[in-house]
Amino acid sequence: MTASAKVPMSATLAADAEFERRRRAGERVLFLATGEIGLPVLPELAERLARAAGRTAYGPVAGSTELREAAAGYWGRRGLDTDPADVVCGPGSKPLLFALLLAVGGDVVVPVPSWVSYAAHARLAGLRAIGVRTRPGEGGVPDPDELRARVLAARAGGRDPRAVIVTLPDNPTGTIASPETVRDLAEAAQELNLVIISDEIYGDLVFAPGDRAISPAVFAPDRTVVTTGLTKSLAVGGWRLGVARLPTGPDGRSLRDRLAAVASQIWSSAAAPVQAAAAYALAEPPEVTARVAASRRLHERVVRSVAVKLLAAGAEVASVRATCYLYPDFEPQRDELSHRHGVHGSDELAALLSTRYGVALLPGTAFGEPPRSLRLRVATSRLYGESDAEQSAALAAPDPLALPWIQASVERVAEVFNDLSRRP
C-alpha cells in the first residue's frame, strides 16, 4: 500500500472540535479561532429547504437549472455577465476548489498568508503549492512581481505551475487587494498562461458601500474561475453549497467539462434541497439582502471594536475592510513575549493564550507564516451570542457593542492582551 499525502487536520475544524470538547468540560473559552458565523438561519431560507425535502434524485452534476440561472443572475448584478451553462455547483466551495485543482492540474501559486486549506488541497492532489507573499495591506493576492519571478524559477527547475489562487476579500487578514494589484495579477497570469481561481466567498461582506473587491474576471475573463457560496453571507456552513463561474470561450468550456467530470466521480451532485434554498438566496429577494446587510453591519461593528483593543495592546493591525477577521502582528511585543513568557513564535503565542487565558485563536503558521512570525488570526464571528435569541438581538441592535454578552467578550479581549503586554 502506498503512503497517502501527509495532510494535517484542517486547523479551523480542529479548533472547532477542541472548542466543543472544552465547552462540554465546562471550561470558559473565548473562541476567536474559526470563521463559523454565529447567527440563526433566515426563516425564509429554512422554509425553502424544508419545501424541497422531497427532492431525492441526484439531478445534474453541474447543478439544477434553477440554481445555475440564479447564480448567473447573482454574478450579472455584480458586473460579470454569466451564462448558466458556465456554472457548476458542489457541496461547498471547499470541494469545488479542490476539484478545480484536479481539473487544472500542475502546481499552484497561493498567497502568503492564505486560508488554511489551499496548500493542503495541492498536497492532496499530488501538486506543489508555491507560496508568494502579498503586498502590505492587500491580503489575498500574491504580489504580481514576485509571482512572475517564482513561476519562472519553478519552470526553470522543471516544475509546472498552471494556476494561482486569490481571495477577495481576504481570509485571514480582512483586507482587500486594490484594483491595480488585481489588474497586475491578471496581466501576470496572462503572460504566464496561468488559470486564476478567485475565491470570492466574502464578497458580500465588504463594509463600505462602493468599496467592493474587484474580481480578476474583470481583467482576465478568459482565464478566471470565480467561486462563492452561502456559508459566510448567510451563516449556513453546515448546508454545504458552493458555486463556480467558469470562463467563457473554448478553454473555459474545456475546464468546465473537466471539472464536471471530476465532480461526477466525487460527489455526483450537491444535495437537491440545499440547491433549492441556494437558488432562492442567490436570486437575492429583499429579505435576503436585508439579512446580509444586517450581518455585514454586525461584523463591522464588532471586528473593528476588537481591532481597537488589539492596537491599544501594542499589536500592529491592518485596517479591516471586510469579513470578521483580523490578522494582528505582535512583532512590536517580541522582546516582552520572549522575556516574560518564553514565546518566540505564533504557535507558542497561541498556546499561551489558550492555556493561560482561555482564548482560542489560530497561529500564523496555519496560514503559511514562518514559525518565528508572531501573527495570529482573530475571528470575531462567534461573539454574537450563545442562543438564537441573543444572536437575533445582535443582528437587530442599533449598537451591538452595548449588548452585555458582546461587551463582555470585547472587554475580555482588551483585558487579556493588555495583561499579555503589561499595558494598563
Short mmCIF file of C-alpha atoms in Angstrom, two decimals:
data_model
loop_
_atom_site.label_atom_id
_atom_site.label_comp_id
_atom_site.label_asym_id
_atom_site.label_seq_id
_atom_site.Cartn_x
_atom_site.Cartn_y
_atom_site.Cartn_z
CA MET A 1 0.00 0.00 0.00
CA THR A 2 1.41 3.40 -0.97
CA ALA A 3 1.63 6.15 1.64
CA SER A 4 -1.05 8.83 1.37
CA ALA A 5 -0.22 12.53 1.25
CA LYS A 6 0.69 13.88 4.67
CA VAL A 7 -2.04 16.44 5.26
CA PRO A 8 -2.87 17.70 8.74
CA MET A 9 -6.38 18.10 10.04
CA SER A 10 -7.83 21.44 8.95
CA ALA A 11 -6.71 23.96 11.56
CA THR A 12 -10.15 25.55 11.66
CA LEU A 13 -12.06 22.27 12.06
CA ALA A 14 -9.56 21.03 14.63
CA ALA A 15 -10.13 24.26 16.58
CA ASP A 16 -13.89 23.75 16.39
CA ALA A 17 -13.55 20.24 17.78
CA GLU A 18 -11.26 21.40 20.60
CA PHE A 19 -13.62 24.22 21.50
CA GLU A 20 -16.55 21.81 21.71
CA ARG A 21 -14.52 19.45 23.93
CA ARG A 22 -13.59 22.27 26.30
CA ARG A 23 -17.13 23.65 26.33
CA ARG A 24 -18.53 20.24 27.28
CA ALA A 25 -15.92 20.02 30.02
CA GLY A 26 -17.31 23.23 31.50
CA GLU A 27 -14.34 25.43 30.65
CA ARG A 28 -14.84 29.09 29.87
CA VAL A 29 -13.25 29.74 26.47
CA LEU A 30 -13.35 32.93 24.46
CA PHE A 31 -13.46 31.44 20.98
CA LEU A 32 -11.78 33.53 18.30
CA ALA A 33 -10.37 30.68 16.22
CA THR A 34 -12.69 29.99 13.30
CA GLY A 35 -14.98 31.81 10.90
CA GLU A 36 -18.14 29.91 11.72
CA ILE A 37 -20.79 32.65 11.66
CA GLY A 38 -22.79 32.50 14.89
CA LEU A 39 -26.16 33.67 13.57
CA PRO A 40 -29.57 31.98 13.19
CA VAL A 41 -30.78 30.84 9.80
CA LEU A 42 -33.03 33.22 7.88
CA PRO A 43 -36.57 31.76 8.33
CA GLU A 44 -37.48 32.15 4.65
CA LEU A 45 -34.32 30.27 3.69
CA ALA A 46 -35.16 27.44 6.05
CA GLU A 47 -38.67 27.28 4.55
CA ARG A 48 -37.25 26.79 1.05
CA LEU A 49 -35.05 23.97 2.29
CA ALA A 50 -37.96 22.24 4.01
CA ARG A 51 -40.22 22.57 0.98
CA ALA A 52 -37.62 20.83 -1.15
CA ALA A 53 -37.16 17.86 1.19
CA GLY A 54 -38.88 15.59 -1.31
CA ARG A 55 -36.27 16.22 -3.98
CA THR A 56 -34.34 12.99 -3.57
CA ALA A 57 -32.98 12.37 -7.08
CA TYR A 58 -29.35 13.04 -7.90
CA GLY A 59 -30.01 15.70 -10.51
CA PRO A 60 -27.47 17.17 -12.95
CA VAL A 61 -23.82 17.06 -11.89
CA ALA A 62 -23.36 20.80 -12.53
CA GLY A 63 -26.47 21.70 -10.53
CA SER A 64 -30.12 22.31 -11.21
CA THR A 65 -31.18 24.70 -13.97
CA GLU A 66 -32.85 26.84 -11.30
CA LEU A 67 -29.66 27.17 -9.28
CA ARG A 68 -27.38 27.84 -12.23
CA GLU A 69 -29.72 30.54 -13.54
CA ALA A 70 -29.88 32.16 -10.10
CA ALA A 71 -26.07 32.09 -9.80
CA ALA A 72 -25.73 33.62 -13.27
CA GLY A 73 -28.06 36.43 -12.22
CA TYR A 74 -26.12 36.94 -8.98
CA TRP A 75 -22.86 37.45 -10.88
CA GLY A 76 -24.55 39.51 -13.57
CA ARG A 77 -25.70 42.03 -10.96
CA ARG A 78 -22.05 42.37 -9.98
CA GLY A 79 -20.87 43.20 -13.47
CA LEU A 80 -19.88 39.66 -14.53
CA ASP A 81 -22.23 38.57 -17.31
CA THR A 82 -22.60 34.81 -16.89
CA ASP A 83 -24.11 32.03 -18.97
CA PRO A 84 -25.85 29.49 -16.71
CA ALA A 85 -24.11 26.81 -18.78
CA ASP A 86 -20.80 28.04 -17.33
CA VAL A 87 -21.89 27.50 -13.70
CA VAL A 88 -21.00 24.37 -11.72
CA CYS A 89 -22.16 23.81 -8.15
CA GLY A 90 -20.87 21.48 -5.47
CA PRO A 91 -21.29 20.55 -1.81
CA GLY A 92 -19.40 23.60 -0.53
CA SER A 93 -16.83 25.90 -2.08
CA LYS A 94 -14.03 23.85 -0.49
CA PRO A 95 -14.74 20.69 -2.56
CA LEU A 96 -15.14 22.89 -5.64
CA LEU A 97 -11.72 24.46 -5.09
CA PHE A 98 -10.12 21.04 -4.67
CA ALA A 99 -11.86 19.70 -7.76
CA LEU A 100 -10.70 22.74 -9.72
CA LEU A 101 -7.08 21.98 -8.83
CA LEU A 102 -7.56 18.43 -10.07
CA ALA A 103 -9.17 19.70 -13.27
CA VAL A 104 -6.46 22.29 -13.97
CA GLY A 105 -3.52 20.10 -12.92
CA GLY A 106 0.04 21.32 -12.36
CA ASP A 107 1.38 23.25 -9.39
CA VAL A 108 -0.49 26.20 -7.91
CA VAL A 109 0.60 29.59 -6.58
CA VAL A 110 -1.02 30.52 -3.27
CA PRO A 111 -0.87 33.79 -1.34
CA VAL A 112 1.12 34.01 1.88
CA PRO A 113 -0.71 34.27 4.17
CA SER A 114 -3.70 32.34 2.86
CA TRP A 115 -6.63 30.25 4.01
CA VAL A 116 -5.56 27.04 5.69
CA SER A 117 -6.79 24.59 3.02
CA TYR A 118 -5.27 25.91 -0.21
CA ALA A 119 -1.83 24.37 0.28
CA ALA A 120 -3.39 21.22 1.75
CA HIS A 121 -5.57 20.85 -1.34
CA ALA A 122 -2.48 20.97 -3.51
CA ARG A 123 -0.75 18.26 -1.47
CA LEU A 124 -3.86 16.05 -1.58
CA ALA A 125 -3.91 16.42 -5.36
CA GLY A 126 -0.24 15.47 -5.60
CA LEU A 127 0.69 19.02 -6.55
CA ARG A 128 3.07 21.60 -5.13
CA ALA A 129 1.89 24.86 -3.57
CA ILE A 130 4.19 27.78 -4.37
CA GLY A 131 3.78 30.45 -1.70
CA VAL A 132 4.10 34.10 -2.74
CA ARG A 133 3.82 36.98 -0.27
CA THR A 134 1.06 39.54 -0.64
CA ARG A 135 1.62 43.28 -0.75
CA PRO A 136 1.26 45.11 2.61
CA GLY A 137 -2.40 45.75 3.44
CA GLU A 138 -3.54 43.81 0.33
CA GLY A 139 -4.08 40.28 1.53
CA GLY A 140 -5.37 37.51 -0.68
CA VAL A 141 -3.49 38.34 -3.91
CA PRO A 142 0.12 37.23 -4.44
CA ASP A 143 2.43 40.11 -5.29
CA PRO A 144 2.39 40.03 -9.12
CA ASP A 145 6.09 40.90 -9.45
CA GLU A 146 7.17 38.15 -7.08
CA LEU A 147 4.69 35.77 -8.73
CA ARG A 148 6.39 36.26 -12.11
CA ALA A 149 9.81 35.54 -10.62
CA ARG A 150 8.67 32.47 -8.66
CA VAL A 151 6.76 30.92 -11.56
CA LEU A 152 9.64 31.40 -14.00
CA ALA A 153 12.08 29.93 -11.46
CA ALA A 154 9.76 26.98 -10.84
CA ARG A 155 9.50 26.27 -14.56
CA ALA A 156 13.24 26.58 -14.98
CA GLY A 157 13.56 23.97 -12.24
CA GLY A 158 11.26 21.53 -14.00
CA ARG A 159 8.03 22.33 -12.17
CA ASP A 160 4.74 23.02 -13.96
CA PRO A 161 2.71 25.78 -12.26
CA ARG A 162 -0.63 26.24 -14.02
CA ALA A 163 -2.87 28.12 -11.57
CA VAL A 164 -2.91 30.90 -8.98
CA ILE A 165 -5.44 31.22 -6.18
CA VAL A 166 -6.61 34.60 -4.91
CA THR A 167 -9.06 35.51 -2.14
CA LEU A 168 -11.17 38.66 -2.49
CA PRO A 169 -11.83 39.90 0.19
CA ASP A 170 -9.20 38.08 2.17
CA ASN A 171 -9.17 35.47 4.88
CA PRO A 172 -7.11 35.74 7.15
CA THR A 173 -6.45 39.49 7.01
CA GLY A 174 -9.87 41.10 6.39
CA THR A 175 -8.25 43.34 3.78
CA ILE A 176 -8.95 43.82 0.05
CA ALA A 177 -6.36 43.96 -2.70
CA SER A 178 -6.52 47.16 -4.74
CA PRO A 179 -7.91 47.13 -8.29
CA GLU A 180 -4.41 47.98 -9.52
CA THR A 181 -2.92 44.92 -7.83
CA VAL A 182 -5.70 42.68 -9.14
CA ARG A 183 -5.15 44.06 -12.65
CA ASP A 184 -1.38 43.46 -12.35
CA LEU A 185 -2.10 39.92 -11.18
CA ALA A 186 -4.38 39.32 -14.16
CA GLU A 187 -1.70 40.63 -16.55
CA ALA A 188 0.90 38.34 -14.98
CA ALA A 189 -1.46 35.38 -15.31
CA GLN A 190 -1.94 36.21 -18.98
CA GLU A 191 1.80 36.41 -19.57
CA LEU A 192 2.46 33.16 -17.73
CA ASN A 193 -0.61 31.27 -19.01
CA LEU A 194 -2.00 30.66 -15.52
CA VAL A 195 -5.60 29.92 -14.61
CA ILE A 196 -6.82 32.30 -11.88
CA ILE A 197 -9.04 30.74 -9.22
CA SER A 198 -10.73 33.62 -7.39
CA ASP A 199 -12.32 32.65 -4.07
CA GLU A 200 -14.90 35.40 -3.53
CA ILE A 201 -17.00 33.86 -0.77
CA TYR A 202 -16.60 37.02 1.35
CA GLY A 203 -17.61 39.35 -1.47
CA ASP A 204 -20.90 40.38 0.17
CA LEU A 205 -19.23 41.22 3.47
CA VAL A 206 -17.40 44.39 2.38
CA PHE A 207 -18.28 47.13 4.85
CA ALA A 208 -18.28 50.40 2.90
CA PRO A 209 -20.74 50.91 0.03
CA GLY A 210 -18.85 51.13 -3.23
CA ASP A 211 -15.74 49.51 -1.72
CA ARG A 212 -16.32 46.07 -3.16
CA ALA A 213 -13.48 43.84 -4.22
CA ILE A 214 -12.76 43.86 -7.95
CA SER A 215 -12.70 40.35 -9.40
CA PRO A 216 -9.81 39.35 -11.66
CA ALA A 217 -12.55 38.12 -14.01
CA VAL A 218 -12.99 41.80 -14.93
CA PHE A 219 -9.42 41.93 -16.27
CA ALA A 220 -8.90 38.33 -17.41
CA PRO A 221 -12.35 36.92 -18.23
CA ASP A 222 -10.98 34.13 -20.40
CA ARG A 223 -8.88 32.55 -17.62
CA THR A 224 -10.61 33.35 -14.30
CA VAL A 225 -12.76 30.96 -12.31
CA VAL A 226 -14.85 32.63 -9.59
CA THR A 227 -16.24 30.71 -6.62
CA THR A 228 -18.66 31.69 -3.88
CA GLY A 229 -21.26 30.18 -1.54
CA LEU A 230 -23.74 30.83 1.25
CA THR A 231 -21.54 29.93 4.21
CA LYS A 232 -20.35 33.40 5.17
CA SER A 233 -23.05 35.78 3.95
CA LEU A 234 -25.98 33.73 5.26
CA ALA A 235 -24.33 31.69 8.04
CA VAL A 236 -25.29 28.23 6.79
CA GLY A 237 -21.93 26.50 6.70
CA GLY A 238 -23.46 23.14 7.57
CA TRP A 239 -25.62 23.16 4.46
CA ARG A 240 -22.55 22.85 2.19
CA LEU A 241 -23.23 24.57 -1.11
CA GLY A 242 -20.76 26.34 -3.38
CA VAL A 243 -20.93 27.61 -6.95
CA ALA A 244 -18.22 28.22 -9.53
CA ARG A 245 -18.35 30.51 -12.55
CA LEU A 246 -16.16 29.15 -15.34
CA PRO A 247 -14.57 31.33 -18.03
CA THR A 248 -16.20 31.79 -21.39
CA GLY A 249 -14.62 30.55 -24.60
CA PRO A 250 -13.21 27.17 -25.64
CA ASP A 251 -10.63 26.93 -22.86
CA GLY A 252 -13.24 27.76 -20.24
CA ARG A 253 -15.71 25.23 -21.61
CA SER A 254 -12.98 22.58 -21.64
CA LEU A 255 -12.16 23.36 -18.00
CA ARG A 256 -15.86 23.25 -17.12
CA ASP A 257 -16.19 19.81 -18.67
CA ARG A 258 -13.14 18.53 -16.78
CA LEU A 259 -14.50 20.00 -13.54
CA ALA A 260 -17.89 18.36 -14.11
CA ALA A 261 -16.16 15.05 -14.78
CA VAL A 262 -14.23 15.28 -11.51
CA ALA A 263 -17.43 16.21 -9.67
CA SER A 264 -19.28 13.27 -11.18
CA GLN A 265 -16.73 10.90 -9.69
CA ILE A 266 -16.54 12.55 -6.24
CA TRP A 267 -19.92 13.96 -5.18
CA SER A 268 -22.28 13.17 -8.11
CA SER A 269 -24.42 16.18 -7.29
CA ALA A 270 -24.96 18.63 -4.45
CA ALA A 271 -27.92 17.95 -2.15
CA ALA A 272 -31.08 18.87 -4.07
CA PRO A 273 -32.93 20.56 -1.17
CA VAL A 274 -29.88 22.74 -0.46
CA GLN A 275 -29.71 23.66 -4.14
CA ALA A 276 -33.32 24.83 -3.97
CA ALA A 277 -32.59 27.01 -0.96
CA ALA A 278 -29.46 28.37 -2.62
CA ALA A 279 -31.36 29.27 -5.79
CA TYR A 280 -33.74 31.33 -3.68
CA ALA A 281 -30.85 33.02 -1.83
CA LEU A 282 -28.81 33.80 -4.96
CA ALA A 283 -31.85 35.44 -6.56
CA GLU A 284 -31.50 37.97 -3.70
CA PRO A 285 -35.09 38.74 -2.71
CA PRO A 286 -35.50 41.67 -0.28
CA GLU A 287 -35.43 39.53 2.86
CA VAL A 288 -32.09 38.00 1.84
CA THR A 289 -30.45 41.33 1.01
CA ALA A 290 -31.76 42.75 4.30
CA ARG A 291 -30.29 39.85 6.29
CA VAL A 292 -26.92 40.10 4.55
CA ALA A 293 -26.83 43.86 5.20
CA ALA A 294 -27.65 43.34 8.90
CA SER A 295 -24.93 40.69 9.18
CA ARG A 296 -22.42 42.96 7.48
CA ARG A 297 -23.17 45.82 9.90
CA LEU A 298 -22.80 43.50 12.87
CA HIS A 299 -19.48 42.10 11.63
CA GLU A 300 -18.13 45.60 11.06
CA ARG A 301 -19.03 46.96 14.49
CA VAL A 302 -17.64 44.01 16.41
CA VAL A 303 -14.47 43.30 14.41
CA ARG A 304 -13.45 46.98 14.36
CA SER A 305 -14.02 47.25 18.10
CA VAL A 306 -11.74 44.26 18.69
CA ALA A 307 -9.17 45.81 16.33
CA VAL A 308 -9.08 48.93 18.51
CA LYS A 309 -8.40 46.78 21.58
CA LEU A 310 -5.55 44.94 19.87
CA LEU A 311 -3.99 48.17 18.65
CA ALA A 312 -4.18 49.58 22.17
CA ALA A 313 -2.36 46.48 23.44
CA GLY A 314 0.56 47.16 21.11
CA ALA A 315 -0.18 44.92 18.11
CA GLU A 316 0.08 46.04 14.51
CA VAL A 317 -3.28 45.57 12.77
CA ALA A 318 -4.09 46.38 9.16
CA SER A 319 -7.32 48.30 8.61
CA VAL A 320 -10.09 45.74 8.20
CA ARG A 321 -12.46 46.46 5.31
CA ALA A 322 -14.48 43.25 5.14
CA THR A 323 -15.25 39.93 6.87
CA CYS A 324 -14.97 39.16 10.58
CA TYR A 325 -11.20 38.60 10.60
CA LEU A 326 -8.15 40.39 11.95
CA TYR A 327 -4.53 39.40 11.48
CA PRO A 328 -2.57 41.20 14.22
CA ASP A 329 1.20 41.13 14.31
CA PHE A 330 2.80 41.07 17.76
CA GLU A 331 6.30 41.71 16.46
CA PRO A 332 6.45 45.02 18.45
CA GLN A 333 5.99 42.89 21.59
CA ARG A 334 8.65 40.31 20.70
CA ASP A 335 11.10 41.20 23.48
CA GLU A 336 8.42 41.23 26.18
CA LEU A 337 6.86 38.00 24.93
CA SER A 338 10.26 36.34 24.87
CA HIS A 339 11.46 37.54 28.27
CA ARG A 340 8.21 37.27 30.20
CA HIS A 341 6.57 34.26 28.58
CA GLY A 342 9.25 32.36 26.66
CA VAL A 343 7.28 32.94 23.46
CA HIS A 344 9.26 33.10 20.21
CA GLY A 345 6.65 32.33 17.55
CA SER A 346 2.94 32.23 16.79
CA ASP A 347 2.45 28.59 17.81
CA GLU A 348 3.77 29.33 21.30
CA LEU A 349 1.77 32.55 21.48
CA ALA A 350 -1.48 30.82 20.54
CA ALA A 351 -0.77 28.04 23.06
CA LEU A 352 -0.10 30.59 25.82
CA LEU A 353 -3.35 32.42 25.12
CA SER A 354 -5.28 29.17 25.13
CA THR A 355 -3.85 27.59 28.26
CA ARG A 356 -3.31 30.65 30.46
CA TYR A 357 -6.17 32.90 29.38
CA GLY A 358 -8.75 30.58 27.81
CA VAL A 359 -8.64 32.47 24.49
CA ALA A 360 -8.69 30.25 21.42
CA LEU A 361 -7.32 31.58 18.12
CA LEU A 362 -5.11 30.37 15.30
CA PRO A 363 -1.36 30.91 14.86
CA GLY A 364 0.06 32.47 11.72
CA THR A 365 1.75 29.17 10.86
CA ALA A 366 -1.69 27.79 9.97
CA PHE A 367 -1.81 30.36 7.15
CA GLY A 368 1.68 29.76 5.79
CA GLU A 369 3.74 32.10 8.00
CA PRO A 370 7.21 31.01 9.16
CA PRO A 371 7.45 29.61 12.71
CA ARG A 372 9.14 32.74 14.07
CA SER A 373 6.27 35.01 12.99
CA LEU A 374 4.12 36.46 15.77
CA ARG A 375 0.99 36.72 13.65
CA LEU A 376 -2.38 35.47 14.89
CA ARG A 377 -5.71 35.15 13.09
CA VAL A 378 -8.59 36.53 15.16
CA ALA A 379 -12.18 35.72 14.16
CA THR A 380 -14.99 37.59 15.90
CA SER A 381 -17.95 35.73 14.38
CA ARG A 382 -18.68 33.63 17.49
CA LEU A 383 -19.15 36.63 19.79
CA TYR A 384 -22.76 37.38 18.84
CA GLY A 385 -24.42 35.19 21.45
CA GLU A 386 -24.95 31.63 22.62
CA SER A 387 -28.62 31.35 21.68
CA ASP A 388 -30.77 32.24 18.68
CA ALA A 389 -32.41 34.91 20.81
CA GLU A 390 -29.10 36.59 21.66
CA GLN A 391 -27.87 36.34 18.09
CA SER A 392 -31.11 37.79 16.72
CA ALA A 393 -30.83 40.64 19.21
CA ALA A 394 -27.28 41.28 17.99
CA LEU A 395 -28.48 41.45 14.39
CA ALA A 396 -31.24 43.92 15.26
CA ALA A 397 -29.36 46.09 17.78
CA PRO A 398 -28.54 49.69 16.75
CA ASP A 399 -25.40 49.28 18.84
CA PRO A 400 -24.49 45.60 19.28
CA LEU A 401 -21.50 46.59 21.42
CA ALA A 402 -23.93 47.71 24.12
CA LEU A 403 -25.32 44.18 24.48
CA PRO A 404 -23.90 42.67 27.68
CA TRP A 405 -22.59 39.44 26.15
CA ILE A 406 -20.81 41.18 23.28
CA GLN A 407 -19.50 43.92 25.52
CA ALA A 408 -18.12 41.34 27.95
CA SER A 409 -16.30 39.47 25.16
CA VAL A 410 -14.74 42.61 23.70
CA GLU A 411 -13.61 43.76 27.14
CA ARG A 412 -12.16 40.31 27.78
CA VAL A 413 -10.05 40.70 24.63
CA ALA A 414 -8.73 44.00 25.96
CA GLU A 415 -8.04 42.54 29.40
CA VAL A 416 -6.14 39.52 28.05
CA PHE A 417 -3.95 41.35 25.56
CA ASN A 418 -3.23 44.23 27.92
CA ASP A 419 -2.13 41.72 30.53
CA LEU A 420 -0.03 39.90 27.95
CA SER A 421 1.89 43.10 27.22
CA ARG A 422 1.52 44.61 30.72
CA ARG A 423 -0.23 47.66 29.43
CA PRO A 424 -2.56 49.49 31.82
#
